[in-house]
Coordinates of C-alpha atoms and ligand atoms in Angstrom, one line a residue:
M56 CA 111.1 196.6 -103.9
N57 CA 108.8 196.5 -100.8
I58 CA 108.2 193.1 -99.3
L59 CA 105.8 191.9 -96.6
V60 CA 106.5 188.8 -94.7
I61 CA 103.7 187.1 -92.6
G62 CA 104.6 185.4 -89.4
S63 CA 106.4 186.0 -86.1
G64 CA 109.1 183.4 -85.4
G65 CA 112.8 182.8 -86.0
R66 CA 112.0 181.6 -89.5
E67 CA 110.3 184.8 -90.4
H68 CA 113.2 186.8 -88.9
A69 CA 115.6 184.8 -91.1
I70 CA 113.4 185.3 -94.2
A71 CA 113.3 189.1 -93.5
R72 CA 117.1 189.3 -93.0
Q73 CA 117.6 187.4 -96.3
F74 CA 115.4 189.9 -98.1
L75 CA 117.5 192.8 -96.6
K76 CA 120.6 191.3 -98.3
S77 CA 118.9 191.5 -101.7
R78 CA 120.0 194.3 -104.1
L79 CA 116.4 194.6 -105.2
C80 CA 114.9 195.1 -101.8
T81 CA 114.2 198.6 -100.3
N82 CA 111.8 197.8 -97.4
V83 CA 110.9 194.7 -95.5
F84 CA 107.8 194.6 -93.3
V85 CA 106.9 191.7 -91.0
S86 CA 103.4 191.1 -89.6
P87 CA 103.0 190.5 -86.7
G88 CA 106.7 190.0 -86.3
N89 CA 108.2 190.0 -82.8
A90 CA 109.9 192.6 -80.6
G91 CA 113.4 191.2 -81.3
M92 CA 113.2 192.1 -85.0
K93 CA 115.2 195.3 -85.3
D94 CA 115.5 198.2 -87.7
P95 CA 115.7 198.1 -90.7
I96 CA 113.0 195.4 -90.5
S97 CA 109.7 197.2 -89.8
I98 CA 107.1 195.3 -87.7
I99 CA 103.5 196.0 -88.2
E100 CA 100.4 194.3 -86.8
L101 CA 97.9 193.6 -89.5
K102 CA 95.0 191.9 -87.9
N103 CA 93.2 190.2 -90.8
V104 CA 93.4 189.7 -94.6
G105 CA 91.5 192.9 -95.1
D106 CA 94.2 194.8 -93.2
I107 CA 96.9 193.1 -95.3
I108 CA 95.2 194.0 -98.6
D109 CA 94.9 197.7 -97.5
F110 CA 98.5 197.7 -96.3
V111 CA 99.8 196.2 -99.6
K112 CA 98.0 198.8 -101.6
K113 CA 99.1 201.7 -99.4
E114 CA 102.8 200.8 -99.1
N115 CA 103.2 199.5 -102.7
I116 CA 104.2 196.1 -101.6
N117 CA 105.5 194.0 -104.5
F118 CA 104.8 190.6 -103.0
V119 CA 103.7 188.9 -99.7
F120 CA 105.7 186.0 -98.4
I121 CA 103.8 183.6 -96.1
G122 CA 106.0 182.1 -93.4
P123 CA 103.8 179.7 -91.4
E124 CA 101.2 177.1 -92.3
Q125 CA 98.2 178.5 -90.5
P126 CA 97.5 181.4 -92.8
L127 CA 98.0 179.0 -95.8
A128 CA 95.5 176.6 -94.3
E129 CA 93.0 179.5 -94.0
G130 CA 93.4 180.3 -97.7
I131 CA 95.4 183.6 -97.5
T132 CA 97.0 183.0 -100.9
D133 CA 93.6 182.6 -102.6
K134 CA 92.3 185.8 -100.9
L135 CA 95.3 187.9 -101.8
S136 CA 95.5 186.5 -105.3
A137 CA 91.9 187.5 -105.9
E138 CA 93.0 191.1 -105.3
N139 CA 95.9 190.7 -107.8
I140 CA 98.5 190.6 -105.0
D141 CA 101.5 188.4 -105.7
V142 CA 102.1 185.9 -103.0
I143 CA 104.8 183.3 -102.2
G144 CA 102.8 180.4 -100.8
P145 CA 100.5 177.8 -102.2
T146 CA 96.7 178.0 -102.4
Q147 CA 94.5 176.5 -99.7
Y148 CA 94.0 173.4 -101.9
A149 CA 97.7 172.8 -102.6
A150 CA 98.5 173.5 -98.9
Q151 CA 96.6 170.4 -98.0
I152 CA 99.8 168.6 -98.7
E153 CA 100.6 169.8 -95.2
T154 CA 97.3 170.5 -93.6
S155 CA 95.8 167.0 -94.2
K156 CA 98.0 163.9 -93.7
V157 CA 95.2 161.9 -95.3
F158 CA 95.3 164.1 -98.4
A159 CA 99.1 163.9 -98.5
K160 CA 99.3 160.2 -98.1
N161 CA 96.6 159.6 -100.8
F162 CA 98.4 162.1 -103.1
M163 CA 101.7 160.3 -102.6
E164 CA 100.2 157.0 -103.3
K165 CA 98.4 158.3 -106.5
F166 CA 101.7 159.7 -107.9
A167 CA 103.9 156.9 -106.8
I168 CA 106.0 158.9 -104.3
P169 CA 107.9 156.6 -101.8
T170 CA 106.3 156.9 -98.4
A171 CA 105.5 154.5 -95.5
K172 CA 102.6 152.0 -96.1
Y173 CA 99.5 153.3 -94.4
R174 CA 95.8 153.0 -93.6
V175 CA 93.3 155.8 -93.0
F176 CA 90.6 155.5 -90.3
N177 CA 87.7 157.7 -89.3
D178 CA 86.4 155.8 -86.3
Y179 CA 88.0 154.4 -83.1
E180 CA 86.7 150.8 -83.3
S181 CA 88.1 150.1 -86.8
A182 CA 91.4 151.7 -86.0
V183 CA 91.8 149.6 -82.9
M184 CA 90.6 146.5 -84.6
Y185 CA 93.3 147.0 -87.3
L186 CA 96.0 147.7 -84.7
S187 CA 95.2 144.3 -83.0
T188 CA 96.5 142.7 -86.3
C189 CA 99.7 144.8 -86.5
S190 CA 103.3 144.2 -85.5
F191 CA 105.0 147.1 -83.7
P192 CA 106.2 149.8 -83.7
Q193 CA 103.6 151.7 -85.7
V194 CA 103.1 155.4 -86.2
I195 CA 99.8 157.1 -85.6
K196 CA 99.2 160.6 -87.1
A197 CA 96.3 163.0 -86.6
D198 CA 95.1 164.1 -90.0
G199 CA 95.0 167.9 -89.4
L200 CA 97.4 170.5 -88.2
A201 CA 98.5 169.8 -84.6
G202 CA 101.5 172.1 -84.1
G203 CA 103.9 169.3 -84.7
K204 CA 102.5 167.2 -81.9
G205 CA 100.0 165.0 -83.7
V206 CA 102.4 162.1 -84.5
V207 CA 102.9 159.3 -82.0
I208 CA 105.2 156.3 -82.3
V209 CA 103.7 153.4 -80.4
S210 CA 105.6 150.3 -79.4
D211 CA 102.8 148.0 -78.5
Y212 CA 99.0 147.5 -78.8
K213 CA 98.3 149.0 -75.4
E214 CA 100.1 152.2 -76.3
A215 CA 98.5 152.3 -79.7
K216 CA 95.0 152.0 -78.3
S217 CA 95.7 154.8 -75.8
A218 CA 97.1 157.0 -78.6
V219 CA 94.0 156.4 -80.8
S220 CA 91.8 157.1 -77.8
T221 CA 93.6 160.4 -77.0
I222 CA 93.3 161.6 -80.6
M223 CA 89.9 160.3 -81.6
S224 CA 87.8 159.9 -78.4
E225 CA 89.3 162.6 -76.1
K226 CA 89.9 164.8 -79.2
K227 CA 93.2 166.2 -78.0
F228 CA 93.7 168.0 -81.3
G229 CA 90.0 168.8 -81.8
N230 CA 88.8 168.2 -85.4
A231 CA 92.4 167.6 -86.6
G232 CA 92.0 164.1 -85.1
A233 CA 88.7 163.2 -86.7
N234 CA 90.6 161.1 -89.2
I235 CA 93.9 159.3 -88.5
V236 CA 96.7 157.7 -90.5
I237 CA 98.3 154.6 -89.1
E238 CA 101.6 153.9 -90.9
E239 CA 104.5 151.6 -90.9
F240 CA 107.5 152.6 -88.8
L241 CA 110.6 153.4 -90.9
Q242 CA 114.2 153.3 -89.8
G243 CA 117.0 155.3 -91.1
W244 CA 118.3 158.9 -90.9
E245 CA 116.2 162.0 -91.2
T246 CA 116.9 165.1 -93.3
S247 CA 115.0 168.1 -94.6
V248 CA 115.1 169.7 -98.0
F249 CA 113.2 172.6 -99.5
A250 CA 112.2 173.3 -103.1
F251 CA 111.2 176.7 -104.6
C252 CA 108.2 175.9 -106.9
D253 CA 106.6 178.2 -109.5
G254 CA 103.7 175.9 -110.6
K255 CA 105.8 174.4 -113.4
N256 CA 109.4 174.3 -112.5
F257 CA 111.2 173.7 -109.2
V258 CA 114.7 174.1 -107.8
S259 CA 115.8 172.4 -104.6
T260 CA 118.0 173.7 -101.9
I261 CA 120.9 172.2 -99.8
F262 CA 119.9 169.6 -97.2
S263 CA 119.7 170.3 -93.5
Q264 CA 118.9 168.4 -90.3
D265 CA 116.5 169.5 -87.5
H266 CA 116.9 168.3 -83.9
K267 CA 113.4 167.7 -82.7
A268 CA 113.9 166.1 -79.3
V269 CA 114.3 168.3 -76.3
Y270 CA 117.4 166.7 -74.7
D271 CA 120.9 165.9 -75.9
G272 CA 121.3 162.6 -77.8
D273 CA 117.8 163.0 -79.3
N274 CA 116.1 162.0 -76.0
G275 CA 112.9 163.3 -74.4
P276 CA 109.7 164.6 -76.0
N277 CA 109.6 166.3 -79.4
T278 CA 109.6 170.0 -79.7
G279 CA 109.1 172.5 -82.5
G280 CA 112.9 172.0 -83.1
M281 CA 115.9 172.6 -80.8
G282 CA 118.4 173.4 -83.4
A283 CA 119.6 172.5 -86.9
Y284 CA 122.7 172.4 -89.1
A285 CA 123.3 172.7 -92.9
P286 CA 124.5 171.5 -95.2
V287 CA 124.0 167.8 -94.7
S288 CA 126.6 166.5 -97.0
V289 CA 125.1 164.5 -99.9
N290 CA 126.5 163.7 -103.3
D291 CA 125.0 164.8 -106.7
D292 CA 123.5 161.4 -107.4
F293 CA 121.6 161.5 -104.2
K294 CA 120.4 165.1 -104.8
H295 CA 119.3 164.1 -108.3
K296 CA 117.4 161.1 -107.0
I297 CA 115.5 163.3 -104.5
D298 CA 114.6 165.8 -107.2
E299 CA 113.3 163.1 -109.5
S300 CA 111.6 160.8 -107.0
I301 CA 110.4 163.3 -104.3
F302 CA 109.8 166.7 -105.9
R303 CA 109.2 166.1 -109.7
P304 CA 106.2 163.7 -109.2
I305 CA 104.5 166.0 -106.7
I306 CA 104.9 169.1 -108.8
D307 CA 103.6 167.2 -111.9
G308 CA 100.9 165.7 -109.8
F309 CA 99.6 169.1 -108.8
I310 CA 99.6 170.2 -112.4
K311 CA 97.6 167.1 -113.4
E312 CA 95.1 167.8 -110.6
G313 CA 94.6 171.3 -112.0
H314 CA 96.1 173.0 -108.9
P315 CA 99.7 174.1 -109.7
Y316 CA 101.9 174.4 -106.6
K317 CA 103.5 177.8 -106.3
G318 CA 105.6 178.6 -103.2
I319 CA 108.0 176.7 -100.9
L320 CA 107.7 172.9 -100.6
F321 CA 109.5 171.2 -97.7
A322 CA 110.2 167.5 -97.7
G323 CA 110.9 165.7 -94.5
L324 CA 112.7 162.5 -95.5
M325 CA 113.7 159.3 -93.9
I326 CA 116.6 157.7 -95.7
T327 CA 116.3 154.0 -95.3
P328 CA 118.4 151.1 -96.6
Q329 CA 115.7 150.8 -99.3
G330 CA 116.1 154.4 -100.3
P331 CA 114.5 157.8 -99.4
Y332 CA 110.9 157.9 -98.1
V333 CA 108.8 161.0 -97.5
L334 CA 107.7 161.4 -93.8
E335 CA 105.8 164.6 -94.6
Y336 CA 105.6 167.5 -96.9
N337 CA 105.1 171.0 -95.6
A338 CA 103.8 173.9 -97.5
R339 CA 106.4 176.3 -96.2
F340 CA 110.0 176.6 -95.0
G341 CA 110.9 174.6 -91.9
D342 CA 111.7 176.2 -88.6
P343 CA 114.6 176.0 -87.5
E344 CA 116.0 174.7 -90.8
T345 CA 115.4 178.1 -92.5
E346 CA 117.8 179.7 -89.9
V347 CA 120.7 177.6 -91.3
V348 CA 119.8 177.3 -95.0
L349 CA 119.0 180.9 -95.9
P350 CA 122.2 182.4 -94.4
L351 CA 124.2 180.1 -96.8
L352 CA 122.2 181.2 -99.9
K353 CA 124.2 183.4 -102.3
T354 CA 121.6 183.8 -105.0
D355 CA 119.5 187.0 -104.5
F356 CA 116.4 185.8 -102.5
S357 CA 114.1 188.5 -104.0
E358 CA 115.1 187.4 -107.5
I359 CA 114.2 183.8 -106.7
C360 CA 110.8 185.0 -105.4
Q361 CA 110.2 187.1 -108.6
A362 CA 111.1 184.0 -110.6
I363 CA 108.4 182.1 -108.6
I364 CA 105.8 184.7 -109.3
N365 CA 106.7 184.9 -113.1
Q366 CA 107.1 181.2 -113.5
K367 CA 110.7 181.6 -114.5
L368 CA 112.5 179.3 -112.0
D369 CA 114.0 177.4 -115.0
T370 CA 116.3 180.5 -115.4
I371 CA 117.6 180.3 -111.7
K372 CA 120.5 178.3 -110.6
L373 CA 121.0 178.4 -106.8
E374 CA 124.4 179.2 -105.5
W375 CA 125.5 178.5 -101.9
E376 CA 128.4 179.6 -99.7
N377 CA 130.9 176.8 -99.2
K378 CA 130.5 177.0 -95.4
A379 CA 128.5 175.4 -92.7
C380 CA 125.8 176.8 -90.4
V381 CA 124.5 175.8 -87.0
T382 CA 121.6 177.2 -85.2
V383 CA 121.0 176.6 -81.5
V384 CA 117.6 177.3 -80.0
A385 CA 117.4 178.8 -76.5
A386 CA 114.1 177.7 -74.9
S387 CA 112.3 178.6 -71.6
G388 CA 113.1 176.0 -69.0
G389 CA 110.3 173.4 -68.9
Y390 CA 109.5 173.6 -72.6
P391 CA 107.8 171.7 -74.3
G392 CA 105.9 171.3 -71.1
S393 CA 104.8 174.3 -69.0
F394 CA 107.3 177.1 -68.6
E395 CA 107.4 180.6 -67.1
K396 CA 107.4 183.8 -69.2
D397 CA 108.5 187.5 -68.8
K398 CA 112.2 186.7 -68.0
P399 CA 114.5 189.6 -69.0
I400 CA 117.0 188.5 -71.7
T401 CA 120.5 189.8 -71.2
F402 CA 123.6 189.9 -73.4
T403 CA 127.2 190.3 -72.2
P404 CA 128.8 193.6 -73.5
D405 CA 131.0 191.7 -75.9
F406 CA 128.1 190.0 -77.6
R407 CA 128.1 191.3 -81.2
E408 CA 126.1 190.1 -84.2
N409 CA 128.0 190.0 -87.6
D410 CA 127.8 188.3 -90.9
N411 CA 128.8 185.0 -89.3
L412 CA 126.7 185.3 -86.1
L413 CA 123.0 186.0 -86.4
L414 CA 120.5 186.3 -83.7
F415 CA 116.9 185.4 -84.7
T416 CA 114.2 185.9 -82.1
A417 CA 110.9 184.1 -81.7
G418 CA 109.1 184.0 -78.3
V419 CA 110.1 187.5 -77.1
K420 CA 108.3 190.7 -76.3
K421 CA 109.2 194.1 -74.9
T422 CA 108.4 195.3 -71.4
G423 CA 109.4 198.9 -71.3
R424 CA 112.8 198.9 -73.0
N425 CA 113.7 195.3 -72.0
L426 CA 113.4 192.3 -74.2
V427 CA 111.7 189.5 -72.2
T428 CA 110.7 185.9 -72.9
S429 CA 107.1 185.3 -74.0
G430 CA 107.2 181.7 -75.4
G431 CA 108.8 178.3 -75.4
R432 CA 111.3 178.7 -78.1
V433 CA 112.8 182.1 -77.3
L434 CA 115.6 182.7 -79.7
M435 CA 117.9 181.0 -82.2
L436 CA 121.6 181.8 -82.5
T437 CA 123.0 180.9 -85.9
A438 CA 126.8 180.7 -86.5
K439 CA 128.4 180.3 -89.9
A440 CA 132.0 179.1 -90.4
D441 CA 134.3 177.3 -92.8
T442 CA 133.7 173.9 -91.1
L443 CA 130.8 172.5 -89.2
Q444 CA 133.0 172.1 -86.1
S445 CA 134.0 175.8 -86.2
A446 CA 130.4 176.8 -86.6
I447 CA 129.4 174.7 -83.6
N448 CA 132.2 176.3 -81.5
L449 CA 131.2 179.8 -82.6
A450 CA 127.5 179.2 -81.8
Y451 CA 128.2 177.8 -78.3
D452 CA 130.9 180.3 -77.4
N453 CA 128.3 183.0 -78.1
M454 CA 125.3 181.3 -76.5
N455 CA 127.3 181.6 -73.3
K456 CA 126.9 185.4 -73.6
I457 CA 123.1 185.2 -73.7
N458 CA 121.1 184.7 -70.5
F459 CA 117.6 184.6 -69.0
E460 CA 116.3 182.8 -65.9
R461 CA 116.0 179.1 -66.7
I462 CA 117.5 179.4 -70.2
Y463 CA 117.7 175.9 -71.7
Y464 CA 119.5 174.7 -74.9
R465 CA 120.8 171.4 -76.2
T466 CA 124.6 171.2 -76.1
D467 CA 125.0 168.7 -79.0
I468 CA 123.5 170.5 -82.0
G469 CA 125.3 169.6 -85.2
K470 CA 127.3 166.8 -83.7
K471 CA 125.6 164.2 -85.8
G472 CA 126.9 165.9 -88.9
L473 CA 130.5 165.7 -87.7
F474 CA 130.7 161.9 -87.8
S475 CA 128.7 161.2 -90.9
E476 CA 129.6 162.0 -94.5
R477 CA 126.3 161.1 -96.1
K478 CA 126.9 159.5 -99.5
D479 CA 123.9 157.2 -99.6
Ligands
AMP712 P1 105.9 164.2 -89.3 O1 105.2 165.4 -88.6 O2 105.0 163.3 -90.1 O3 107.1 164.5 -90.0 O4 106.4 163.3 -88.0 C1 107.2 163.8 -87.0 C2 108.3 162.9 -86.7 O5 107.9 161.6 -86.3 C3 109.3 162.7 -87.8 O6 110.3 163.8 -87.9 C4 109.9 161.4 -87.5 O7 111.0 161.5 -86.6 C5 108.8 160.6 -86.9 N1 108.1 159.8 -87.9 C6 107.0 160.2 -88.6 N2 106.6 159.2 -89.4 C7 107.4 158.2 -89.2 C8 107.5 156.8 -89.7 N3 106.7 156.4 -90.6 N4 108.5 156.0 -89.2 C9 109.4 156.5 -88.3 N5 109.3 157.7 -87.8 C10 108.4 158.5 -88.2
LIG713 N1 111.3 171.7 -88.5 C1 110.2 171.1 -88.9 C2 109.1 171.9 -89.3 O1 109.2 173.1 -89.5 O2 108.0 171.4 -89.5

């Protein structure tokens, strides 16, 4: 089988690696990929959907796996499907569950999925008028895609007014902020879970936890994710509850709307004393959660994808290694603010990847033969071990062997999981 993955980050690197483990897979291509993705992964730069279609036909690609949200938002699935190309990823309509917060909140309300109470506004004055009647904190969300930066938690009216002004009047996120959602602030603990969906059936994965804040102890501004661990330990009743209250109604809802959801669905959850609430759905795998979830997957990944394409997910039972994974993100100093690029990345001679130590690259490029930094989140180091504590030790022992000028990483990834057996 020949598989094409679209995307260029650590997530796509982990997806490509997982396909390489499949007994069905012969070749894995990633477009545009990044310079840290090594043989046997082939990187190829396909500039537009037309190029992808030509490549799929020429290389006998069996299916295309879409990693990030942007191509889904642009309707890549619809365009490839029109050429009879099999795709893992929802249609442009279904992807609105991620690409429009207003769509997502209205959908959740319509199909009785637990989520924070909310109001939608399309003008500054009404939003500010409403905020003058609220108790705080409140959460303000730009409607459209904003690279994970369109959500602001505000602790008083003054902050709220300034956030609405930044999004709606100054148009910090452009058109993505033409509409906003203002919602109730929820308290609890956060976890992420994915479901493979074939338009009829779904099967959910183990739970994981992202670390979004830039500094240890969850302090500082939010980033694209500074690390993650899996599994978050939950019991069977909890898993069943999430399947029935969070995934089933949305899958059935899409069928009722005449737009079956085929692809990966990601639920970002807040587990409150009143039960689980959806903070957001994403139309794809999470990054960096993928880098800890996929390495624990024992079931053949290409078989799962084939089952999605053939609507046979009811025949698949996911199997997982009874181990723990931690991924630590190494970022360019200064990220998520401004940072410098082009710093050579070095490894000590004893640094070796193996089945339990996986290096995924993201913001990197090649200058001559050297790998150098080219983005905020540069690389992710995933360690797998029998216990979470040993996975944490393995990850950090090896992170010490990687260097570039002003390398920055959190030193407490996974710690939260050590103290809490989640049995809610
Ligand atoms: P989102 O992109 O909607 O998942 O929001 C980004 C982050 O903001 C989440 O991971 C939460 O930490 C936080 N957040 C979003 N909505 C809420 C809410 N209603 N209550 C509390 N925190 C929230
Ligand atoms: N890790 C959160 C996301 O991928 O959106």
